[in-house]
């Protein structure tokens, strides 16, 4: 054995091998997904170097099993279910907790690569923060998208309808499956005559200009940083879209308060 990867709260005694230590608890709310790529590279380095890797956690059933499953998925292009069953066939007592199962399924959806620009990963990060809010002392700054008003881009952007201030770009939109409209929430009966359901708000990742409004509160209004007109609202506990889907956490800007701006390609 040349490499050893640990998932625990304490660092084991040193030995004559390369170590990687991940401080993660065996809890459904813990985040292992963010470490999967780095752990896969660590294991792969050991194997390609002619050695072997020991992946260890306190009980040897959940955290270590999650990382080994992720490695099998990546290395052998396997779906989560198949990779997990292969692991169980050689170690019958493994039992990945439900939270880690969902992270492995998300890893599969991202083609076994943690893509921080993916809407799936952004929503995952926000969900993890929402689970710990408001106990968090501060919201991690890396969850905020760059303020689009401070730089130019060819990407589709969205501006305040009243003052034309750029608010967010299309890459910040976090789409969700369409819900069942009013039937999804019996206390809200509104629906259009044709029966069609339409999302009347954009649900997006937080943008830098929102930072001060979000600190220390569970919900509130989102105002244009230039003209202060009301654009929408936010809630760390989540909110209902007009389509009936519940989105958690929710940062929504009403479509009738913003305009979509597309860059026109010059005619050749």
CSV table of C-alpha atoms in Angstrom, one decimal, residues 35-194:
chain,number,residue,atom,x,y,z
A,35,UNK,CA,-14.2,16.2,-2.6
A,36,UNK,CA,-14.9,13.3,-5.0
A,37,UNK,CA,-12.7,14.5,-7.9
A,38,UNK,CA,-9.7,15.1,-5.7
A,39,UNK,CA,-10.1,11.7,-4.0
A,40,UNK,CA,-10.5,10.0,-7.4
A,41,UNK,CA,-7.2,11.6,-8.5
A,42,UNK,CA,-5.5,10.5,-5.3
A,43,UNK,CA,-6.6,6.9,-5.8
A,44,UNK,CA,-5.7,6.9,-9.5
A,45,UNK,CA,-2.3,8.3,-8.7
A,46,UNK,CA,-1.6,5.4,-6.4
A,47,UNK,CA,-2.8,2.8,-8.9
A,48,UNK,CA,-0.9,4.3,-11.8
A,49,UNK,CA,2.2,4.4,-9.7
A,50,UNK,CA,2.1,0.7,-9.1
A,51,UNK,CA,0.8,1.0,-5.6
A,52,UNK,CA,-2.6,0.7,-3.9
A,53,UNK,CA,-4.8,2.9,-1.9
A,54,UNK,CA,-6.5,2.3,1.4
A,55,UNK,CA,-9.7,4.3,1.8
A,56,UNK,CA,-10.7,4.3,5.4
A,57,UNK,CA,-13.2,5.9,7.8
A,58,UNK,CA,-14.1,5.1,11.4
A,59,UNK,CA,-16.7,2.4,10.7
A,60,UNK,CA,-15.6,1.5,7.1
A,61,UNK,CA,-19.2,1.4,5.9
A,62,UNK,CA,-20.4,4.8,4.6
A,63,UNK,CA,-17.9,7.6,4.0
A,64,UNK,CA,-15.1,5.3,2.6
A,65,UNK,CA,-17.7,3.3,0.6
A,66,UNK,CA,-19.0,6.6,-0.9
A,67,UNK,CA,-15.5,7.5,-2.2
A,68,UNK,CA,-14.8,4.0,-3.5
A,69,UNK,CA,-18.1,4.0,-5.3
A,70,UNK,CA,-17.4,7.4,-6.9
A,71,UNK,CA,-14.0,6.1,-8.0
A,72,UNK,CA,-15.6,3.0,-9.6
A,73,UNK,CA,-18.1,5.2,-11.4
A,74,UNK,CA,-15.4,7.5,-12.8
A,75,UNK,CA,-12.9,4.8,-13.6
A,76,UNK,CA,-15.1,2.3,-15.2
A,77,UNK,CA,-17.9,4.6,-16.5
A,78,UNK,CA,-20.5,3.0,-14.3
A,79,UNK,CA,-23.9,4.2,-13.1
A,80,UNK,CA,-24.2,4.7,-9.4
A,81,UNK,CA,-26.3,1.6,-8.8
A,82,UNK,CA,-23.9,-0.7,-10.7
A,83,UNK,CA,-20.8,0.7,-9.0
A,84,UNK,CA,-22.4,0.4,-5.6
A,85,UNK,CA,-23.5,-3.2,-6.2
A,86,UNK,CA,-19.9,-4.1,-7.3
A,87,UNK,CA,-18.6,-2.7,-4.1
A,88,UNK,CA,-21.2,-4.6,-2.1
A,89,UNK,CA,-20.3,-7.8,-3.8
A,90,UNK,CA,-16.8,-7.7,-2.2
A,91,UNK,CA,-17.7,-5.9,1.1
A,92,UNK,CA,-21.2,-6.8,2.1
A,93,UNK,CA,-21.5,-4.6,5.2
A,94,UNK,CA,-21.1,-1.3,3.4
A,95,UNK,CA,-24.1,1.1,3.9
A,96,UNK,CA,-23.8,4.5,2.3
A,97,UNK,CA,-26.1,7.0,4.1
A,98,UNK,CA,-29.0,8.5,2.2
A,99,UNK,CA,-27.4,11.9,1.8
A,100,UNK,CA,-24.3,10.4,0.3
A,101,UNK,CA,-26.4,8.3,-2.1
A,102,UNK,CA,-28.0,11.4,-3.4
A,103,UNK,CA,-24.6,13.0,-3.9
A,104,UNK,CA,-23.4,10.0,-5.9
A,105,UNK,CA,-26.5,10.2,-8.0
A,106,UNK,CA,-25.8,13.9,-8.6
A,107,UNK,CA,-22.2,13.0,-9.4
A,108,UNK,CA,-23.5,10.6,-12.0
A,109,UNK,CA,-25.7,13.3,-13.5
A,110,UNK,CA,-22.6,15.5,-13.9
A,111,UNK,CA,-20.9,12.7,-15.7
A,112,UNK,CA,-18.6,11.9,-12.8
A,113,UNK,CA,-17.0,15.4,-12.7
A,114,UNK,CA,-17.7,18.1,-10.1
A,115,UNK,CA,-18.7,20.9,-12.4
A,116,UNK,CA,-18.9,24.1,-10.3
A,117,UNK,CA,-20.6,25.9,-13.1
A,118,UNK,CA,-23.4,23.4,-13.4
A,119,UNK,CA,-26.8,24.5,-12.3
A,120,UNK,CA,-27.1,21.1,-10.5
A,121,UNK,CA,-24.0,21.7,-8.5
A,122,UNK,CA,-25.0,25.3,-7.7
A,123,UNK,CA,-28.3,24.2,-6.4
A,124,UNK,CA,-26.7,21.5,-4.4
A,125,UNK,CA,-24.3,24.0,-2.7
A,126,UNK,CA,-27.2,26.3,-1.9
A,127,UNK,CA,-29.2,23.4,-0.4
A,128,UNK,CA,-26.2,22.5,1.9
A,129,UNK,CA,-26.0,26.1,3.0
A,130,UNK,CA,-29.8,26.4,3.6
A,131,UNK,CA,-29.6,23.3,5.9
A,132,UNK,CA,-27.2,25.1,8.2
A,133,UNK,CA,-28.8,28.6,8.0
A,134,UNK,CA,-29.0,30.8,10.0
A,135,UNK,CA,-26.4,29.1,12.3
A,136,UNK,CA,-23.8,30.0,9.7
A,137,UNK,CA,-21.7,33.0,10.8
A,138,UNK,CA,-21.6,34.2,7.2
A,139,UNK,CA,-22.6,33.0,3.8
A,140,UNK,CA,-19.6,31.7,1.8
A,141,UNK,CA,-18.6,34.4,-0.8
A,142,UNK,CA,-18.0,31.8,-3.5
A,143,UNK,CA,-21.7,31.1,-3.8
A,144,UNK,CA,-22.3,34.6,-5.1
A,145,UNK,CA,-22.1,35.0,-8.9
A,146,UNK,CA,-20.1,38.0,-10.1
A,147,UNK,CA,-22.0,41.2,-10.5
A,148,UNK,CA,-22.7,41.3,-14.3
A,149,UNK,CA,-22.8,45.1,-14.2
A,150,UNK,CA,-19.1,45.2,-13.5
A,151,UNK,CA,-18.0,43.3,-16.6
A,152,UNK,CA,-19.0,42.8,-20.2
A,153,UNK,CA,-20.1,39.5,-21.7
A,154,UNK,CA,-21.8,38.1,-24.8
A,155,UNK,CA,-24.0,36.0,-22.6
A,156,UNK,CA,-27.7,36.7,-22.4
A,157,UNK,CA,-28.3,39.1,-19.5
A,158,UNK,CA,-31.3,40.4,-17.6
A,159,UNK,CA,-31.8,44.1,-16.7
A,160,UNK,CA,-34.1,45.9,-14.3
A,161,UNK,CA,-37.1,47.0,-16.4
A,162,UNK,CA,-37.2,50.4,-14.7
A,163,UNK,CA,-33.6,51.6,-14.7
A,164,UNK,CA,-31.9,49.2,-17.1
A,165,UNK,CA,-29.3,48.1,-14.5
A,166,UNK,CA,-27.9,44.6,-15.4
A,167,UNK,CA,-28.9,42.1,-12.7
A,168,UNK,CA,-27.9,38.6,-13.7
A,169,UNK,CA,-26.8,36.4,-16.6
A,170,UNK,CA,-28.4,33.3,-18.1
A,171,UNK,CA,-25.8,31.1,-16.4
A,172,UNK,CA,-27.2,32.1,-13.0
A,173,UNK,CA,-30.6,30.7,-13.7
A,174,UNK,CA,-31.4,27.6,-11.7
A,175,UNK,CA,-34.2,25.8,-13.6
A,176,UNK,CA,-36.5,23.4,-11.9
A,177,UNK,CA,-38.9,20.7,-13.0
A,178,UNK,CA,-42.3,22.1,-13.6
A,179,UNK,CA,-44.7,21.4,-10.8
A,180,UNK,CA,-48.4,20.6,-10.9
A,181,UNK,CA,-49.6,24.1,-10.7
A,182,UNK,CA,-52.2,25.0,-8.2
A,183,UNK,CA,-53.0,21.3,-7.5
A,184,UNK,CA,-49.6,21.0,-5.9
A,185,UNK,CA,-50.6,23.4,-3.2
A,186,UNK,CA,-54.2,23.1,-2.2
A,187,UNK,CA,-54.1,26.5,-0.4
A,188,UNK,CA,-53.3,28.3,-3.7
A,189,UNK,CA,-55.9,27.9,-6.4
A,190,UNK,CA,-54.7,30.2,-9.1
A,191,UNK,CA,-54.2,28.7,-12.6
A,192,UNK,CA,-54.8,30.0,-16.1
A,193,UNK,CA,-57.9,29.1,-18.2
A,194,UNK,CA,-56.1,26.9,-20.6
